[in-house]
Structure formats: C-alpha cells, structure tokens
PDB file of C-alpha atoms in Angstrom:
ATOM      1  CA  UNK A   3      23.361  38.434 108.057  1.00 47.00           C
ATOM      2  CA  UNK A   4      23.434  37.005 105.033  1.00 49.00           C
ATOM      3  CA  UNK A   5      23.265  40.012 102.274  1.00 52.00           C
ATOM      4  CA  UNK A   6      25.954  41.944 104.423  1.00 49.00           C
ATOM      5  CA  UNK A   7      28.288  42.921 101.742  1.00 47.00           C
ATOM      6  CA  UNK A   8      32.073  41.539 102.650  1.00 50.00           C
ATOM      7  CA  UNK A   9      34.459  44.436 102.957  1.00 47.00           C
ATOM      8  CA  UNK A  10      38.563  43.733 104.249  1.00 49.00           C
ATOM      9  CA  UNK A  11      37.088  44.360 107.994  1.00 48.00           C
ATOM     10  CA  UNK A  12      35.169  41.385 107.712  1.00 48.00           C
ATOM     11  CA  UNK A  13      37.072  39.108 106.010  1.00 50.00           C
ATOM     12  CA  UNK A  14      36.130  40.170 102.174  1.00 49.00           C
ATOM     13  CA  UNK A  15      37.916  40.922  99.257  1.00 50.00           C
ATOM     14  CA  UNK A  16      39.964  44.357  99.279  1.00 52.00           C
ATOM     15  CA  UNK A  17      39.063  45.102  95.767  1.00 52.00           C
ATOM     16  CA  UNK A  18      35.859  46.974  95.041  1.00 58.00           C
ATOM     17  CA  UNK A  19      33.309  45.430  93.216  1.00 64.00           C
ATOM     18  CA  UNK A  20      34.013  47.133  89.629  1.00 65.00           C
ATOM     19  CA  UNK A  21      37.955  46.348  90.020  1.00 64.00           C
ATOM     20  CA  UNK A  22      39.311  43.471  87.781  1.00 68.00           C
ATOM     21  CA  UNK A  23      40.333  40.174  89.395  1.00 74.00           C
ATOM     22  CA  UNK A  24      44.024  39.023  88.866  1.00 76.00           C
ATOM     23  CA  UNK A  25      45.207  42.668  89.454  1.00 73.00           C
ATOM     24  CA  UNK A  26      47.981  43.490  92.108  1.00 79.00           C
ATOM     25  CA  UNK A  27      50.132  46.131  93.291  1.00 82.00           C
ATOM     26  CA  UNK A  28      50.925  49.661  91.606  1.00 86.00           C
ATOM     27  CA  UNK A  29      47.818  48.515  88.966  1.00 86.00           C
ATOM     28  CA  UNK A  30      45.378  47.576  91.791  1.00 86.00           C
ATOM     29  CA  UNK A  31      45.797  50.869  93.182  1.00 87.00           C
ATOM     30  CA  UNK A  32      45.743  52.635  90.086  1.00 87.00           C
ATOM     31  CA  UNK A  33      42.154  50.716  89.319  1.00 88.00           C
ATOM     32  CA  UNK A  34      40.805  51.518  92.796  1.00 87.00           C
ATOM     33  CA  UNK A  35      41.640  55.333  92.711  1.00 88.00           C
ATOM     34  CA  UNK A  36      39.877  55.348  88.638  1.00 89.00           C
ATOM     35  CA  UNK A  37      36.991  53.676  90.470  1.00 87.00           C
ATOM     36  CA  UNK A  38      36.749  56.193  93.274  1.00 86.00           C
ATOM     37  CA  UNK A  39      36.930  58.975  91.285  1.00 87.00           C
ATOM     38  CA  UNK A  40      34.341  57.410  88.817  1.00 87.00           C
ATOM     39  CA  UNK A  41      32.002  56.997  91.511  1.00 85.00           C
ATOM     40  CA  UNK A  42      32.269  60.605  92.627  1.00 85.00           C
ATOM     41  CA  UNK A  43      31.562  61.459  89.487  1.00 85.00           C
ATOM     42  CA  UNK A  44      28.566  59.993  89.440  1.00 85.00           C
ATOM     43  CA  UNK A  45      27.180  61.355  92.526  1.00 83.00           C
ATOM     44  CA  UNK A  46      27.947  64.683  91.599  1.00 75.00           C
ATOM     45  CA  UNK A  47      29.703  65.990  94.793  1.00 68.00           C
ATOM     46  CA  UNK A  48      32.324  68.133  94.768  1.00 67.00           C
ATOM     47  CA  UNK A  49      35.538  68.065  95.548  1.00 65.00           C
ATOM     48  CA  UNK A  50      36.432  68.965  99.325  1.00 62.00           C
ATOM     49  CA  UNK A  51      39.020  72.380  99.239  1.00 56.00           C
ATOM     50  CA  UNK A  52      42.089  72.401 100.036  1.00 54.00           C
ATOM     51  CA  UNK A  53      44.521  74.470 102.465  1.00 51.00           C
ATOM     52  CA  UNK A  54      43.594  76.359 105.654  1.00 51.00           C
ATOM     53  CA  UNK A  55      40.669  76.577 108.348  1.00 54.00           C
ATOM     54  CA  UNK A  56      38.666  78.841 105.957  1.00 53.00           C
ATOM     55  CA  UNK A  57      38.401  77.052 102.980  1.00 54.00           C
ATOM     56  CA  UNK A  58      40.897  79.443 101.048  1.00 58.00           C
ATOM     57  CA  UNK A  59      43.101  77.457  98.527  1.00 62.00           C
ATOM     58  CA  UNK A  60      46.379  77.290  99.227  1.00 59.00           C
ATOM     59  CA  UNK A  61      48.800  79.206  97.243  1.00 60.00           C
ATOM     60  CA  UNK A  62      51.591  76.983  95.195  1.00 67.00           C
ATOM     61  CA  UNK A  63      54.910  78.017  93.877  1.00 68.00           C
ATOM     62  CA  UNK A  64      56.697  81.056  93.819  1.00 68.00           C
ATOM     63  CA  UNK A  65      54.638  84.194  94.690  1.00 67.00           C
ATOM     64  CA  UNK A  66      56.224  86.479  92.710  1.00 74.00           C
ATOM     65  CA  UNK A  67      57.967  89.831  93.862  1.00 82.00           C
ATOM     66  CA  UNK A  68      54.903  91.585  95.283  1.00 79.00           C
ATOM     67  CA  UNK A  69      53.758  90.813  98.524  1.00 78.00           C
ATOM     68  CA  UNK A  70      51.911  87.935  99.100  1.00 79.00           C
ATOM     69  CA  UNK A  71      49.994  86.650 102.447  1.00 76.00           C
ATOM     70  CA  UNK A  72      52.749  83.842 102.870  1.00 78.00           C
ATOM     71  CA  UNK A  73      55.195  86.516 103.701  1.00 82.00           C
ATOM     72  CA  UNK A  74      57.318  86.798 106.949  1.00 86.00           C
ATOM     73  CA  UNK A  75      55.211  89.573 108.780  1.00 87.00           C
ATOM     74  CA  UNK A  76      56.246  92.012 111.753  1.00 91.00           C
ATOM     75  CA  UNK A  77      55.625  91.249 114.556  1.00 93.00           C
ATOM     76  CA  UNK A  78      53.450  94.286 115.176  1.00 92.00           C
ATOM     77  CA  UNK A  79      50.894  94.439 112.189  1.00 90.00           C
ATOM     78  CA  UNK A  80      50.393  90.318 113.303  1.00 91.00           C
ATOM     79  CA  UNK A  81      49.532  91.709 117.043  1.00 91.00           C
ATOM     80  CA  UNK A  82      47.293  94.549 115.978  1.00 90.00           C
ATOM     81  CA  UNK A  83      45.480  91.540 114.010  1.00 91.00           C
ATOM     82  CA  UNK A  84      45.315  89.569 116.414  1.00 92.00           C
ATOM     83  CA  UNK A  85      43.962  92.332 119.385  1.00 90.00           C
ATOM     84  CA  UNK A  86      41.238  93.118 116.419  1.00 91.00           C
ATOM     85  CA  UNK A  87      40.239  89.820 116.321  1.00 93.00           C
ATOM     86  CA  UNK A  88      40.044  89.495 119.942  1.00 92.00           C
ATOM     87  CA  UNK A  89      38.306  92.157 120.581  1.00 89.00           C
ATOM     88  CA  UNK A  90      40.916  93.559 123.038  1.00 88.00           C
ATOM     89  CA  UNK A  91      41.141  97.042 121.912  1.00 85.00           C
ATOM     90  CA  UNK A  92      39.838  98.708 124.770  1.00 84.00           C
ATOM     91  CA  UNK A  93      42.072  97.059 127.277  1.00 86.00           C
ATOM     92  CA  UNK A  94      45.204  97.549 125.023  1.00 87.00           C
ATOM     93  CA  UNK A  95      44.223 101.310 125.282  1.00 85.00           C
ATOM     94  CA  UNK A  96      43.587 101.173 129.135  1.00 85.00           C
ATOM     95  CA  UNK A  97      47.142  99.221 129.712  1.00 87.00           C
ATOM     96  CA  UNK A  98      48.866 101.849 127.152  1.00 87.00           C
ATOM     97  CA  UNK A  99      47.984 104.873 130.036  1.00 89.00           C
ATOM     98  CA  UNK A 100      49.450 103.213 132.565  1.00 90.00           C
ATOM     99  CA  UNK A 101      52.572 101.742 130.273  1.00 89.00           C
ATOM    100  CA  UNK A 102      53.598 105.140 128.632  1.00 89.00           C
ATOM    101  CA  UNK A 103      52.365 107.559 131.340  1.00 91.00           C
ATOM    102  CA  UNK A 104      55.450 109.591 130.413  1.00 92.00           C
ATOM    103  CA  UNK A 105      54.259 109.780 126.796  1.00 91.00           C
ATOM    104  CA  UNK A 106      50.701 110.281 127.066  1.00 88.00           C
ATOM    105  CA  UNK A 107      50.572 113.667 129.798  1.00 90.00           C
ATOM    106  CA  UNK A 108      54.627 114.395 128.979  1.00 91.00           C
ATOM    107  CA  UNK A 109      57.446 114.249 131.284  1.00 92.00           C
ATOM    108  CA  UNK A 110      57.285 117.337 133.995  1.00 93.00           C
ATOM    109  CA  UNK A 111      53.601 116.047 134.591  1.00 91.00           C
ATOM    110  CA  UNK A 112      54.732 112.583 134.926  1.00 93.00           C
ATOM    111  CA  UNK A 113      57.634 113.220 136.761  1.00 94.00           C
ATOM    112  CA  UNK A 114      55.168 114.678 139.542  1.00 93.00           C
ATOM    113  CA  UNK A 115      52.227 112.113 139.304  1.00 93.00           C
ATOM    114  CA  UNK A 116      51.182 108.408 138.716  1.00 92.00           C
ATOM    115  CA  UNK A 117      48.228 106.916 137.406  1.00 93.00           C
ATOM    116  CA  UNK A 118      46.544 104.267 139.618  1.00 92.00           C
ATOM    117  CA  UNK A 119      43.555 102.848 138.489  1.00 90.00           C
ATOM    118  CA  UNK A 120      41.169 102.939 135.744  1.00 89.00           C
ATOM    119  CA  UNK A 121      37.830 101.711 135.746  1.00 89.00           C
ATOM    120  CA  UNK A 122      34.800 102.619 134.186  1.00 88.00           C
ATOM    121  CA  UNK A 123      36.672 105.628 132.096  1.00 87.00           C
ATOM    122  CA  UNK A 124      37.254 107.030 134.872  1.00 91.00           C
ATOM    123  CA  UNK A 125      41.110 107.272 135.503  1.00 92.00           C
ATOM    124  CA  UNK A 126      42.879 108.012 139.603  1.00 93.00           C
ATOM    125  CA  UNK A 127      46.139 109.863 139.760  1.00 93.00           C
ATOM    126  CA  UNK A 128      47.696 110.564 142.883  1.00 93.00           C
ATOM    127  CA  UNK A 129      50.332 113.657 142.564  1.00 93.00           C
ATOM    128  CA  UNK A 130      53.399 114.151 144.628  1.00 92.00           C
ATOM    129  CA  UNK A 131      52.436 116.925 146.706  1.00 91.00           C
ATOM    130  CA  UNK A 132      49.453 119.051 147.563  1.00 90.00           C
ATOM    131  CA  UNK A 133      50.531 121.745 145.232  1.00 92.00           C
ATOM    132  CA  UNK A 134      51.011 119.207 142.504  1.00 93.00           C
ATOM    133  CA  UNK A 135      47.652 118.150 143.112  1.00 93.00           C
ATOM    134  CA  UNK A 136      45.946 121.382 142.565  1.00 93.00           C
ATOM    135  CA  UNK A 137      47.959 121.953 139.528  1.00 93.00           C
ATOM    136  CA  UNK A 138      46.909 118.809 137.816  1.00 93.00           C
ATOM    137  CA  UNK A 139      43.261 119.524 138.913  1.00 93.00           C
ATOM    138  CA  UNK A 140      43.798 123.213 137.229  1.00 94.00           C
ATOM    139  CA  UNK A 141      45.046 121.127 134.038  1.00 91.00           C
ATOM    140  CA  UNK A 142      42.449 118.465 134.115  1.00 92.00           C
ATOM    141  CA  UNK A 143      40.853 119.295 130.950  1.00 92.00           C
ATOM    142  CA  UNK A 144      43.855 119.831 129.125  1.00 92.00           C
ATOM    143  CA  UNK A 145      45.157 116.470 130.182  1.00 91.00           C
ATOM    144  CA  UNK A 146      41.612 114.320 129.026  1.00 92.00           C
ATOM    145  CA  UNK A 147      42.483 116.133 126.079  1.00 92.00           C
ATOM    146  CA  UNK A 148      45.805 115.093 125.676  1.00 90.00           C
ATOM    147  CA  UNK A 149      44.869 111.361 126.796  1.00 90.00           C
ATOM    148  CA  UNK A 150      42.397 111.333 124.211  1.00 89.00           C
ATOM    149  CA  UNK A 151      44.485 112.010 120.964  1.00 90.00           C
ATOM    150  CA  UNK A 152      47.815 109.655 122.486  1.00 88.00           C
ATOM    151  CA  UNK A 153      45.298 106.748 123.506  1.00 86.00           C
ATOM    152  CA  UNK A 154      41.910 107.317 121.765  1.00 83.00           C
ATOM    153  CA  UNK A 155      38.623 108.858 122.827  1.00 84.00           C
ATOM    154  CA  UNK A 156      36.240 107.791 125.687  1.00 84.00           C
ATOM    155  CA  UNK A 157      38.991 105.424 126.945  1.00 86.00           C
ATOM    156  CA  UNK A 158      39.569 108.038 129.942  1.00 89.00           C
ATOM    157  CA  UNK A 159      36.161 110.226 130.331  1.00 90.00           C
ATOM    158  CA  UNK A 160      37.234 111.425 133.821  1.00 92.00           C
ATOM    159  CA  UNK A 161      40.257 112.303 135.856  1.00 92.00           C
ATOM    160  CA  UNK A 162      40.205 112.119 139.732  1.00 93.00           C
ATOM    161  CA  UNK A 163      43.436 113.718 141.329  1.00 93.00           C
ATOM    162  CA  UNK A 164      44.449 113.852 145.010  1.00 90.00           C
ATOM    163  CA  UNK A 165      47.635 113.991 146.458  1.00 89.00           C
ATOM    164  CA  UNK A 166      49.566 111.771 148.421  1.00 86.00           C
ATOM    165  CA  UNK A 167      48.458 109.335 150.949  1.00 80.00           C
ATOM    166  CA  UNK A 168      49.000 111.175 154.079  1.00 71.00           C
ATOM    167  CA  UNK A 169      50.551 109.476 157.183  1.00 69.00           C
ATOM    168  CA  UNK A 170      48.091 107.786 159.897  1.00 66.00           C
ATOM    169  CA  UNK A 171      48.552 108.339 163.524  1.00 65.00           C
ATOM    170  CA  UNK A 172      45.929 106.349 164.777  1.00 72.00           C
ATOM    171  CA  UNK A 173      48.453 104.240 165.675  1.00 76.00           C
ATOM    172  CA  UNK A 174      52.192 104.191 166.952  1.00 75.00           C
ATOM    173  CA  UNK A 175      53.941 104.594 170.597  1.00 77.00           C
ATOM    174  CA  UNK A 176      52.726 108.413 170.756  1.00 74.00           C
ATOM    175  CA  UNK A 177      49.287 107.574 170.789  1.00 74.00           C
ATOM    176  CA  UNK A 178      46.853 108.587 173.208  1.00 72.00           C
ATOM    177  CA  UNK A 179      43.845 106.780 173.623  1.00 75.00           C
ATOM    178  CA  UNK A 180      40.151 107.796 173.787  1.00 73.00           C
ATOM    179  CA  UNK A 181      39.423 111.582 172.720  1.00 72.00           C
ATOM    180  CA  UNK A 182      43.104 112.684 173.203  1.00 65.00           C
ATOM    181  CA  UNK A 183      44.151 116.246 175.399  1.00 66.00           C
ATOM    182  CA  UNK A 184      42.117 118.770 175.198  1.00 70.00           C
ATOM    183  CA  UNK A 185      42.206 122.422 176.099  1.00 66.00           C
ATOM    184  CA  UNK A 186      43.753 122.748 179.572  1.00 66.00           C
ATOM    185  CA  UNK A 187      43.543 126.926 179.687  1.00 66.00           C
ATOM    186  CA  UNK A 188      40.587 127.796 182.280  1.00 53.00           C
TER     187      UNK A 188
END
C-alpha cells in the first residue's frame, strides 16, 4: 500500500503533518496540541462536556455558603432518592407494615396481633385469641384507615383476620384410627 499515510504505529514520523521539523520536547507538544485544536476548529465540532454521566458540568471551586449539590447529604433524603429512582415505593410501603406494626395499628392492637402476609393489597393478621380476633374484625375499618394515613393509600385495600392456628390431632399417641368412637348409648 503505497499511499498509506505513515503514522508512529507503522513506523512514521510522530509529528503531524503541519508540525515544524527540528522541534522536540515541551515545544513539540506545545505545536501538536495548537495543531489539534486548529483542526477542530476547522471542523466545527464541539467540544465534548465535562463532569458526570449526564453531561452536567462539573462545579469548580468553592461553592459558597448556600447549599450546593456537592454537599455531604443524609443518609435518608439519598435513600428516598434512590427508592424514587428505583421505583421501589410500593414495596418500601409493604415492608414498613410489617417493620413498624406497633406504629402503624398502635400498641394494645399490636400487642394482641401480627401481620403475616401481604399480597395483592390484601394484608393476613392472625390475633392471639378468638376474642381478639373478633375484636380486630369489629375494628377492621378503622384499622385500613389507620394503615392508610401511617403507610399510604391502596397499599393495604383489605384485612383478613383469624385467630390462632389451632392444634391438630390428626396425629399423636391418642389417636384413634378410622371414624373414631361413636355413640355407645342404645
């Protein structure tokens, strides 16, 4: 290839073309920055930005006494960013019932009741006792309403109470098998 143009990969000159021969050093570099720049000029394109991932310039110096983006931040108001950004509102709100159970419904409620599961809005509790249960059923409304303004709306649309998981004796050394005694009077 004979009209290749030579270039320091292939054993050329290091020097652009419009650079003066007999220069070295500091003064060769000075020439071949001038020639860049004059080039760029020509073509007309500008300058690539500087600073962050979205093209914003980056801020020099001292900022000044008001508060400026560069700033240490709390920890908080950078996690509410960041769960915006993510899109993770809704599950924040789902994991705060089950977190701060005590502060959502209030402690004698708590104290007599645990959340389970949520899906679909619709939230499980399981209450101590019986009685609890029918209390919290009584209270149901009051409670959505309650969840709503601690949490947010439409996180919980729909309580489901029962009480506690009552022992199983299908099994165990008293067992009897098949139907069990029946009545033995006649």
């Amino acid at each position: 290839m004979p009209d290749e143009p030579k270039s320091p990969a292939n054993g050329g000159d290091p020097k652009p073309a419009d650079v003066p021969d007999g220069v070295s050093g500091p003064e060769l570099a000075r020439a071949v920055l001038d020639a860049a720049k004059a080039r760029r000029a020509a073509t007309g394109r500008p300058r690539r930005p500087t600073g962050g991932a979205g093209g914003e310039r980056r801020l020099r110096g001292y900022s000044g006494p008001g508060p400026d983006p560069r700033d240490p931040q709390p920890l908080g108001a950078v996690l509410n960013r960041l769960v915006k950004a993510r899109g993770w509102q809704q599950p924040a709100a789902e994991a705060t019932v089950f977190g701060a159970w005590e502060r959502v419904v209030g402690p004698e409620v708590a104290q007599h009741s645990r959340p389970v599961k949520l899906e679909n809005g619709e939230l499980t509790v399981e209450a101590r006792s019986t009685a609890w249960a029918t209390q919290l059923r009584l209270l149901a409304g009051s409670l959505l309403q309650q969840i709503g303004r601690e949490i947010g709306h439409n996180v919980v649309r729909k309580l489901h109470i029962h009480g506690p998981a009552a022992p199983s004796w299908s099994r165990g050394p008293r067992r009897v098998r098949g139907r069990g005694p029946r009545d033995t009077y006649g």
